[in-house]
Amino acid sequence: MPAPFAFDNTFAAQMDGFFLPAQAAPFPEPKLALLNEPLAQSLGLDVEQLRTEGAGIFSGQSLPEGATPLAQFYAGHQFGGFSPQLGDGRALLLGEFLDPAGQRYDLQLKGSGPTEFSRGGDGKASLGPMLREYVISEGMHALGIPTTRSLAVVTTGEPVYREEPLPGAVLARIAASHLRVGTFAFFASRQDIAGTRKLMDYTIARHYPDLATIPNPAVGLLNAVVDAQAELIAQWMMVGFIHGVMNTDNVALSGETIDYGPCAFMDRYDPGTVYSSIDRQGRYAYGNQPGIGQWNLARFAETLLPLLDDDDDTAMNHAKEALQAFGLRYQAAWTRGMRAKLGIIEAQDEDDVLAKDLLEIFEAQKLDYTTTMRSLSSIARGEAPRAGLARANAFEGWSARWLARLDAEPNGRSAAADRMDAVNPIYIPRNHLVESALDAAVGGDLGPVQDLLEAITHPYEVQPGSDRFAEPAPDAFDDGFQTFCGT
Ligand code: AMP
Ligand code: MG
């Protein structure tokens, strides 16, 4: 049989000193729990081969030809405090491969056993959290949001011990790369300027190749990462996604969403929403995400300072300008996204006010964000607003303003309604659905996970018989809901 992946491992070949060789722990009985066949197909992989060999490959038991398994160095600001050495403590980079379009991906195993960076942890993962990453990352992709993707989940046949014994599992994921703000922080915090420069050159070659030849590539890279993060976080805000642990080791330089731990989708609209059990101060609350994004980019800018300019003041000015640009870029992306959600094409200055006024109504009435947004297109089609909106005194005035805008659009309200249905999802990975599907899976039944995946990977199309996937959780569920890091 041909090798399953045509590996071409640039990181292993070029970045000596940025990783340590590593290998997977032995596992007694690896079994393929989920294989993402549509993804495998789009990557040009042999689906049949992965069905038969996937359990061994994705648990790290049989090393595919050409793999160079390694654990990467990185540091990170975690909840504001700097940890100078984190690194891949429960992950293994098997290598890189190209898809038929020439796009390069990392293939990484998560939960594959301890490495030099495990700091006393077991390096392993349990089935629930690995399925959680699979489901939510695939949901995010279907929503059109840049993200790492999940190729497979393998159960290992051995328990992992958290508060209780849980079935162990490994997630195989692909990413544009696993380079993070924290990767730069690792080398910069050791005053390793040559190392930081080498990492910069590698990052540029891999993600922003056009910058290689501009006069100041370091400034170019900073601005490119700022732009990518501003666009990404604005997209999270559009769908009510709360990452939950926006530490700088979880900020990918590619601009992909990475590391689905305690993440969750907001039900009722409230900027203060926090689900993560470890986020006691609400640092990573829904409404704080753009501000935290900017804070994380300030940490990135700091790592680049010696490369931005030889003169300290000039370097600092470059950093300040880039961070200011984050605010502008984020605001523009947010307004652009909201305009689309409201069916508006022709921009006007007060579009952000129109959107914010609507969200104020959502918040005051404690309305479910996703279903209420989706319901607006029915109003554009002439239906009465649903009870939650109708009960808000401010809604009548708001809706008159909004409908007047749609009337001025080419083809008016009905065309706007169709556009809205293409960007306001019906099905998102709602917390209560994810939890109950994962509970069933841990109990041995993957059916509910499959059903949920079917709904959320087609988020905009009405799927007959799938009403329960569209409904908000009962209030009592949302009030007490907490997510965990899954380590
Ligand atoms: P994460 O919360 O997945 O972003 O991980 C933060 C850091 O903790 C990374 O350095 C991980 O490699 C490490 N880590 C998380 N879980 C484990 C584990 N079970 N064993 C060893 N290291 C871990
Ligand atoms: Mg992480």
Coordinates of C-alpha atoms and ligand atoms in Angstrom, one line a residue:
M1 CA 0.0 0.0 0.0
P2 CA 1.2 3.5 -0.7
A3 CA 2.1 5.7 2.3
P4 CA -1.1 7.3 3.7
F5 CA 0.4 10.8 3.9
A6 CA 2.9 12.4 1.5
F7 CA 4.8 14.0 4.3
D8 CA 7.0 17.0 3.6
N9 CA 8.2 18.1 7.1
T10 CA 9.6 21.6 6.9
F11 CA 9.4 22.3 10.6
A12 CA 11.4 19.1 11.5
A13 CA 13.9 19.8 8.7
Q14 CA 14.5 23.5 9.2
M15 CA 13.7 24.3 12.9
D16 CA 16.2 22.3 14.9
G17 CA 16.2 23.6 18.4
F18 CA 12.5 24.5 18.3
F19 CA 11.2 21.0 19.2
L20 CA 12.2 17.7 20.8
P21 CA 11.6 14.3 19.2
A22 CA 8.8 12.5 20.9
Q23 CA 6.7 9.3 20.5
A24 CA 3.3 8.1 21.4
A25 CA 2.6 6.0 24.5
P26 CA 1.7 2.4 23.8
F27 CA -2.0 1.8 23.9
P28 CA -3.6 -1.6 24.5
E29 CA -6.5 -1.5 22.0
P30 CA -6.8 1.5 19.6
K31 CA -10.2 1.6 17.8
L32 CA -11.4 4.2 15.3
A33 CA -14.3 6.0 16.9
L34 CA -14.8 8.7 14.2
L35 CA -13.2 9.2 10.9
N36 CA -13.9 12.4 9.1
E37 CA -14.4 10.9 5.6
P38 CA -15.4 14.1 3.8
L39 CA -12.4 15.9 5.2
A40 CA -10.1 13.0 4.3
Q41 CA -11.4 13.0 0.8
S42 CA -10.9 16.7 0.4
L43 CA -7.3 16.3 1.5
G44 CA -6.7 13.7 -1.2
L45 CA -6.2 10.9 1.4
D46 CA -7.2 7.3 0.8
V47 CA -10.4 6.9 2.8
E48 CA -10.4 3.1 2.5
Q49 CA -6.9 2.9 3.8
L50 CA -7.6 5.2 6.7
R51 CA -10.6 3.0 7.6
T52 CA -8.4 0.0 8.0
E53 CA -5.2 1.6 9.2
G54 CA -6.6 4.7 11.0
A55 CA -6.7 3.1 14.5
G56 CA -3.0 2.5 14.5
I57 CA -2.0 5.7 12.7
F58 CA -4.1 8.1 14.7
S59 CA -3.2 6.6 18.1
G60 CA 0.4 6.9 17.2
Q61 CA 0.9 3.1 17.4
S62 CA 2.0 2.7 13.8
L63 CA 4.1 5.5 12.4
P64 CA 3.2 6.3 8.8
E65 CA 6.1 6.4 6.4
G66 CA 7.8 9.8 6.4
A67 CA 6.5 10.9 9.8
T68 CA 8.9 12.7 12.1
P69 CA 7.1 12.8 15.4
L70 CA 8.0 15.7 17.6
A71 CA 6.8 18.0 20.4
Q72 CA 7.1 21.8 19.9
F73 CA 8.5 24.3 22.4
Y74 CA 6.2 27.1 23.4
A75 CA 5.5 29.5 26.3
G76 CA 2.4 31.4 27.0
H77 CA 0.5 34.0 29.1
Q78 CA -2.1 32.0 30.9
F79 CA -4.9 34.1 32.4
G80 CA -2.5 37.0 32.3
G81 CA 0.5 35.4 34.0
F82 CA 3.5 34.3 32.0
S83 CA 4.6 30.6 31.9
P84 CA 8.0 30.5 30.3
Q85 CA 7.8 26.9 29.3
L86 CA 4.7 25.0 28.2
G87 CA 5.2 23.1 25.0
D88 CA 3.4 20.1 23.6
G89 CA 2.7 18.2 26.8
R90 CA 0.1 15.9 25.4
A91 CA 0.5 16.3 21.6
L92 CA 2.7 15.0 18.9
L93 CA 3.3 16.6 15.5
L94 CA 3.6 13.7 13.1
G95 CA 4.4 15.9 10.1
E96 CA 3.2 18.1 7.3
F97 CA 1.5 17.2 4.1
L98 CA 0.0 19.1 1.2
D99 CA -3.6 18.7 0.0
P100 CA -4.4 18.5 -3.8
A101 CA -4.7 22.4 -3.9
G102 CA -1.1 22.6 -2.5
Q103 CA -2.2 23.8 0.9
R104 CA 0.1 22.7 3.7
Y105 CA -1.2 21.1 6.9
D106 CA 0.2 19.9 10.2
L107 CA -1.0 16.5 11.3
Q108 CA -1.1 16.4 15.1
L109 CA -2.2 13.8 17.6
K110 CA -3.6 15.2 20.8
G111 CA -3.7 12.9 23.9
S112 CA -1.0 10.6 22.6
G113 CA 1.0 10.3 25.8
P114 CA 3.7 12.2 27.8
T115 CA 6.5 14.2 26.3
E116 CA 9.4 16.2 27.8
F117 CA 6.9 19.0 28.3
S118 CA 4.2 17.1 30.3
R119 CA 5.2 18.7 33.6
G120 CA 3.8 15.9 35.7
G121 CA 0.7 15.4 33.5
D122 CA -0.1 12.0 31.9
G123 CA 0.0 13.5 28.3
K124 CA -3.3 11.8 27.7
A125 CA -6.9 12.7 27.0
S126 CA -10.3 11.3 27.5
L127 CA -12.9 10.5 24.9
G128 CA -15.4 13.3 25.9
P129 CA -13.1 16.3 25.4
M130 CA -11.6 14.9 22.2
L131 CA -15.1 14.4 20.7
R132 CA -15.9 17.8 21.9
E133 CA -13.1 19.3 19.9
Y134 CA -14.1 17.2 16.9
V135 CA -17.7 18.3 17.0
I136 CA -17.1 22.0 17.8
S137 CA -14.2 22.5 15.3
E138 CA -16.2 20.9 12.5
G139 CA -19.2 23.1 13.5
M140 CA -17.0 26.1 13.3
H141 CA -15.7 25.1 9.9
A142 CA -19.2 24.7 8.6
L143 CA -20.0 28.2 9.9
G144 CA -17.2 29.4 7.6
I145 CA -14.8 30.3 10.5
P146 CA -11.1 29.6 10.2
T147 CA -10.2 26.7 12.4
T148 CA -8.1 23.6 12.9
R149 CA -10.1 20.6 11.8
S150 CA -10.6 17.1 13.2
L151 CA -9.7 14.1 11.1
A152 CA -10.3 11.3 13.5
V153 CA -10.9 10.2 17.1
V154 CA -9.4 6.9 18.3
T155 CA -10.2 5.3 21.6
T156 CA -7.1 3.8 23.2
G157 CA -8.6 0.9 25.2
E158 CA -7.1 2.2 28.5
P159 CA -8.7 4.4 31.1
V160 CA -7.4 7.9 31.9
Y161 CA -7.7 9.0 35.5
R162 CA -9.3 12.4 36.1
E163 CA -11.8 12.7 39.0
E164 CA -12.8 9.2 37.9
P165 CA -11.6 6.7 35.3
L166 CA -12.7 7.7 31.8
P167 CA -12.1 6.1 28.4
G168 CA -8.9 7.3 26.9
A169 CA -8.8 8.7 23.4
V170 CA -6.6 10.5 20.9
L171 CA -7.7 13.2 18.5
A172 CA -6.0 13.6 15.1
R173 CA -6.3 17.2 13.9
I174 CA -5.0 19.2 11.1
A175 CA -3.9 22.8 11.2
A176 CA -2.4 25.3 8.9
S177 CA 0.4 25.1 11.5
H178 CA 0.7 25.0 15.3
L179 CA 2.8 28.2 15.5
R180 CA 1.4 30.4 18.2
V181 CA 2.1 33.7 19.9
G182 CA 3.5 31.5 22.6
T183 CA 6.0 30.0 20.3
F184 CA 7.5 33.4 19.8
A185 CA 7.3 34.2 23.5
F186 CA 9.3 31.1 24.3
F187 CA 12.4 32.3 22.4
A188 CA 11.9 36.1 22.9
S189 CA 11.6 35.6 26.7
R190 CA 15.0 34.0 26.6
Q191 CA 16.4 37.0 24.7
D192 CA 17.2 34.6 21.9
I193 CA 17.0 37.2 19.1
A194 CA 18.5 34.9 16.5
G195 CA 16.0 32.2 17.3
T196 CA 13.1 34.7 17.2
R197 CA 14.3 35.9 13.8
K198 CA 14.5 32.4 12.5
L199 CA 11.0 31.7 13.7
M200 CA 9.8 34.9 12.1
D201 CA 11.3 33.9 8.8
Y202 CA 9.8 30.4 9.0
T203 CA 6.3 31.8 10.0
I204 CA 6.4 34.3 7.1
A205 CA 7.5 31.6 4.6
R206 CA 4.7 29.4 5.7
H207 CA 1.8 31.7 6.2
Y208 CA 2.5 35.1 4.7
P209 CA 5.1 34.5 1.9
D210 CA 4.4 37.8 0.3
L211 CA 6.0 39.5 3.3
A212 CA 9.4 37.9 2.7
T213 CA 10.5 40.5 0.3
I214 CA 9.0 43.7 1.8
P215 CA 11.4 46.2 3.4
N216 CA 10.3 45.4 7.0
P217 CA 9.0 41.8 7.2
A218 CA 8.7 42.0 11.0
V219 CA 6.3 44.9 10.9
G220 CA 4.5 43.1 8.0
L221 CA 4.1 39.9 10.1
L222 CA 2.8 41.8 13.1
N223 CA 0.2 43.6 11.0
A224 CA -0.8 40.4 9.2
V225 CA -1.3 38.5 12.5
V226 CA -3.2 41.5 13.9
D227 CA -5.5 41.5 10.9
A228 CA -6.1 37.8 11.0
Q229 CA -6.9 37.8 14.7
A230 CA -9.2 40.8 14.3
E231 CA -11.2 39.1 11.5
L232 CA -11.2 35.8 13.4
I233 CA -12.5 37.2 16.7
A234 CA -15.2 39.3 14.9
Q235 CA -16.4 36.0 13.3
W236 CA -16.5 34.4 16.8
M237 CA -18.7 37.2 18.0
M238 CA -21.1 36.8 15.0
V239 CA -22.0 33.3 16.1
G240 CA -21.8 33.7 19.9
F241 CA -18.7 31.6 20.2
I242 CA -16.8 31.8 23.4
H243 CA -13.3 30.3 23.2
G244 CA -12.9 30.1 26.9
V245 CA -9.1 30.0 27.2
M246 CA -7.6 32.7 25.1
N247 CA -4.1 32.3 26.5
T248 CA -1.3 33.3 24.2
D249 CA -0.3 29.7 23.7
N250 CA -3.8 29.2 22.1
V251 CA -3.5 32.1 19.6
A252 CA -2.5 30.6 16.2
L253 CA -0.4 32.8 14.0
S254 CA -2.3 31.4 11.0
G255 CA -5.5 33.1 12.2
E256 CA -7.2 29.7 12.8
T257 CA -9.3 29.0 15.9
I258 CA -7.2 26.5 17.9
D259 CA -7.5 24.4 21.1
Y260 CA -11.1 23.7 21.9
G261 CA -11.1 23.2 25.6
P262 CA -13.8 24.9 27.7
C263 CA -15.3 26.7 24.7
A264 CA -19.0 27.1 24.3
F265 CA -21.7 28.8 22.3
M266 CA -23.7 31.5 24.1
D267 CA -27.4 30.8 24.3
R268 CA -29.1 34.0 25.8
Y269 CA -27.4 37.1 24.6
D270 CA -25.2 38.5 27.4
P271 CA -21.7 39.9 26.9
G272 CA -20.8 38.8 30.4
T273 CA -21.4 35.1 29.5
V274 CA -18.7 32.8 30.9
Y275 CA -19.0 29.0 31.0
S276 CA -15.5 27.9 31.8
S277 CA -15.1 26.5 35.3
I278 CA -11.5 27.8 35.5
D279 CA -12.4 31.3 34.3
R280 CA -13.5 32.6 37.7
Q281 CA -12.9 36.3 37.0
G282 CA -14.6 36.2 33.6
R283 CA -11.4 37.2 31.9
Y284 CA -12.5 35.4 28.7
A285 CA -16.2 36.3 28.8
Y286 CA -17.9 36.6 25.5
G287 CA -17.8 40.4 25.4
N288 CA -14.2 40.6 26.6
Q289 CA -12.8 38.6 23.6
P290 CA -11.9 41.5 21.3
G291 CA -10.1 43.3 24.2
I292 CA -8.3 40.1 25.1
G293 CA -7.4 39.5 21.5
Q294 CA -5.7 42.9 21.5
W295 CA -3.9 42.2 24.8
N296 CA -2.6 38.9 23.3
L297 CA -1.4 40.8 20.2
A298 CA 0.4 43.3 22.5
R299 CA 2.3 40.3 23.9
F300 CA 3.1 39.2 20.3
A301 CA 4.3 42.7 19.5
E302 CA 6.6 42.6 22.5
T303 CA 8.3 39.4 21.2
L304 CA 9.0 41.1 17.9
L305 CA 10.3 44.5 19.3
P306 CA 14.0 43.8 18.6
L307 CA 13.1 42.9 15.0
L308 CA 10.7 45.7 14.3
D309 CA 13.5 48.3 14.3
D310 CA 17.0 48.8 15.7
D311 CA 15.9 52.0 17.4
D312 CA 13.7 51.2 20.5
D313 CA 11.4 54.2 20.0
T314 CA 10.7 53.4 16.4
A315 CA 10.1 49.8 17.2
M316 CA 7.7 50.8 20.0
N317 CA 5.8 53.1 17.5
H318 CA 5.4 50.3 15.0
A319 CA 4.0 48.1 17.8
K320 CA 1.6 50.8 19.0
E321 CA 0.3 51.5 15.4
A322 CA -0.3 47.8 14.8
L323 CA -2.3 47.5 18.1
Q324 CA -4.3 50.5 17.2
A325 CA -5.0 49.0 13.8
F326 CA -6.4 46.0 15.6
G327 CA -9.2 48.1 17.1
L328 CA -10.1 49.6 13.7
R329 CA -9.9 46.3 11.9
Y330 CA -12.0 44.5 14.5
Q331 CA -14.7 47.3 14.4
A332 CA -14.8 47.2 10.7
A333 CA -15.1 43.4 10.6
W334 CA -17.8 43.4 13.3
T335 CA -19.9 46.0 11.5
R336 CA -19.4 44.2 8.2
G337 CA -20.5 40.9 9.8
M338 CA -23.5 42.4 11.5
R339 CA -24.6 44.2 8.3
A340 CA -24.7 40.9 6.6
K341 CA -26.7 39.3 9.4
L342 CA -29.2 42.1 9.0
G343 CA -29.4 41.6 5.3
I344 CA -27.9 45.0 4.5
I345 CA -25.6 45.4 1.5
E346 CA -25.2 49.2 1.2
A347 CA -23.2 50.4 4.1
Q348 CA -24.1 53.5 6.1
D349 CA -22.3 55.2 8.9
E350 CA -24.9 54.2 11.6
D351 CA -24.9 50.5 10.8
D352 CA -23.0 49.6 13.9
V353 CA -25.5 51.6 16.0
L354 CA -28.4 49.8 14.3
A355 CA -26.8 46.4 15.2
K356 CA -25.9 47.5 18.8
D357 CA -29.4 48.8 19.4
L358 CA -30.8 45.3 18.4
L359 CA -28.3 43.6 20.7
E360 CA -29.4 45.8 23.6
I361 CA -33.0 44.5 23.1
F362 CA -31.6 40.9 23.0
E363 CA -29.8 41.5 26.2
A364 CA -32.7 43.3 28.0
Q365 CA -35.1 40.5 27.0
K366 CA -32.6 37.7 27.6
L367 CA -33.2 36.4 24.1
D368 CA -31.5 33.4 22.6
Y369 CA -28.9 34.9 20.3
T370 CA -29.0 32.3 17.5
T371 CA -32.7 31.6 17.1
T372 CA -33.6 35.3 17.5
M373 CA -31.1 36.4 14.8
R374 CA -32.4 33.7 12.5
S375 CA -36.0 34.8 13.1
L376 CA -35.4 38.3 11.7
S377 CA -35.6 37.0 8.2
S378 CA -39.2 35.9 8.8
I379 CA -40.0 39.5 9.9
A380 CA -38.4 40.7 6.6
R381 CA -40.8 38.3 4.8
G382 CA -43.8 39.9 6.6
E383 CA -44.3 37.6 9.6
A384 CA -44.9 39.0 13.1
P385 CA -41.9 39.1 15.4
R386 CA -41.7 36.2 17.9
A387 CA -42.9 36.8 21.4
G388 CA -39.5 37.7 22.9
L389 CA -39.0 40.5 20.4
A390 CA -42.7 41.7 20.3
R391 CA -42.6 42.1 24.1
A392 CA -39.7 44.6 23.9
N393 CA -41.1 48.2 23.6
A394 CA -38.0 49.3 21.7
F395 CA -38.4 46.6 19.0
E396 CA -41.2 48.3 17.0
G397 CA -39.1 51.4 16.4
W398 CA -36.0 49.4 15.7
S399 CA -37.7 47.2 13.2
A400 CA -39.2 50.2 11.4
R401 CA -35.6 51.6 11.0
W402 CA -34.3 48.3 9.8
L403 CA -37.1 47.5 7.4
A404 CA -36.7 51.0 5.9
R405 CA -33.1 50.1 5.2
L406 CA -34.0 46.9 3.5
D407 CA -36.6 48.6 1.4
A408 CA -33.8 50.8 0.0
E409 CA -31.8 47.7 -0.9
P410 CA -31.8 46.3 -4.4
N411 CA -34.7 43.8 -4.6
G412 CA -35.9 44.9 -1.1
R413 CA -37.0 42.7 1.8
S414 CA -37.3 39.3 0.3
A415 CA -33.8 39.3 -1.2
A416 CA -32.5 40.5 2.1
A417 CA -34.3 37.7 3.9
D418 CA -32.6 35.1 1.6
R419 CA -29.2 36.7 2.2
M420 CA -29.8 36.6 6.0
D421 CA -30.7 32.9 5.9
A422 CA -27.3 32.2 4.3
V423 CA -25.4 33.8 7.2
N424 CA -27.6 33.3 10.3
P425 CA -27.3 29.7 11.4
I426 CA -30.1 27.5 12.5
Y427 CA -27.9 24.8 14.0
I428 CA -24.9 25.4 16.2
P429 CA -23.2 23.1 18.6
R430 CA -25.4 24.0 21.6
N431 CA -24.0 23.2 25.0
H432 CA -26.9 20.9 26.1
L433 CA -26.8 19.0 22.8
V434 CA -23.0 18.6 22.9
E435 CA -23.1 17.4 26.5
S436 CA -25.8 14.9 26.0
A437 CA -24.2 13.5 22.8
L438 CA -20.8 13.2 24.6
D439 CA -22.4 11.5 27.6
A440 CA -23.9 8.9 25.2
A441 CA -20.6 8.5 23.4
V442 CA -18.7 7.9 26.7
G443 CA -21.4 5.3 27.5
G444 CA -20.6 3.6 24.2
D445 CA -23.2 5.0 21.8
L446 CA -21.8 7.3 19.1
G447 CA -25.1 7.7 17.4
P448 CA -26.1 11.0 19.0
V449 CA -22.7 12.5 18.2
Q450 CA -23.2 11.5 14.5
D451 CA -26.7 13.0 14.5
L452 CA -25.4 16.2 16.0
L453 CA -22.6 16.4 13.5
E454 CA -25.0 16.0 10.7
A455 CA -27.1 18.9 11.9
I456 CA -24.3 21.3 12.7
T457 CA -22.2 20.7 9.6
H458 CA -25.2 22.0 7.5
P459 CA -25.9 25.0 9.7
Y460 CA -27.9 27.2 7.4
E461 CA -30.3 24.6 5.8
V462 CA -33.6 23.6 7.4
Q463 CA -33.3 19.9 8.1
P464 CA -36.6 18.2 8.5
G465 CA -36.8 16.3 11.7
S466 CA -34.0 18.3 13.3
D467 CA -36.0 20.8 15.2
R468 CA -34.6 19.7 18.5
F469 CA -31.1 20.7 17.3
A470 CA -32.3 24.2 16.7
E471 CA -33.9 24.9 20.0
P472 CA -32.2 26.7 22.9
A473 CA -31.5 24.8 26.1
P474 CA -34.0 25.1 28.9
D475 CA -33.1 28.1 31.1
A476 CA -32.4 25.8 34.0
F477 CA -29.6 24.1 31.9
D478 CA -28.0 27.3 30.9
D479 CA -28.0 28.8 34.4
G480 CA -25.8 26.1 35.8
F481 CA -23.8 25.1 32.8
Q482 CA -20.0 24.9 33.1
T483 CA -17.3 23.7 30.8
F484 CA -14.0 22.1 31.8
C485 CA -10.6 22.2 30.3
G486 CA -10.6 18.5 29.5
T487 CA -7.0 17.9 30.6
Ligands
AMP1 P1 -4.2 23.4 26.8 O1 -5.1 23.7 28.0 O2 -4.6 22.2 26.0 O3 -4.0 24.6 25.9 O4 -2.7 23.1 27.4 C1 -1.9 24.0 28.1 C2 -0.6 23.3 28.4 O5 -0.8 22.2 29.3 C3 0.1 22.7 27.2 O6 1.5 22.9 27.4 C4 -0.3 21.3 27.2 O7 0.6 20.5 26.6 C5 -0.3 21.0 28.7 N1 -1.2 19.9 29.1 C6 -2.6 19.9 29.0 N2 -3.1 18.7 29.4 C7 -2.0 17.9 29.7 C8 -1.9 16.5 30.1 N3 -2.9 15.7 30.3 N4 -0.6 16.1 30.3 C9 0.4 16.8 30.1 N5 0.4 18.1 29.7 C10 -0.8 18.7 29.5
MG2 MG -3.3 24.9 24.2

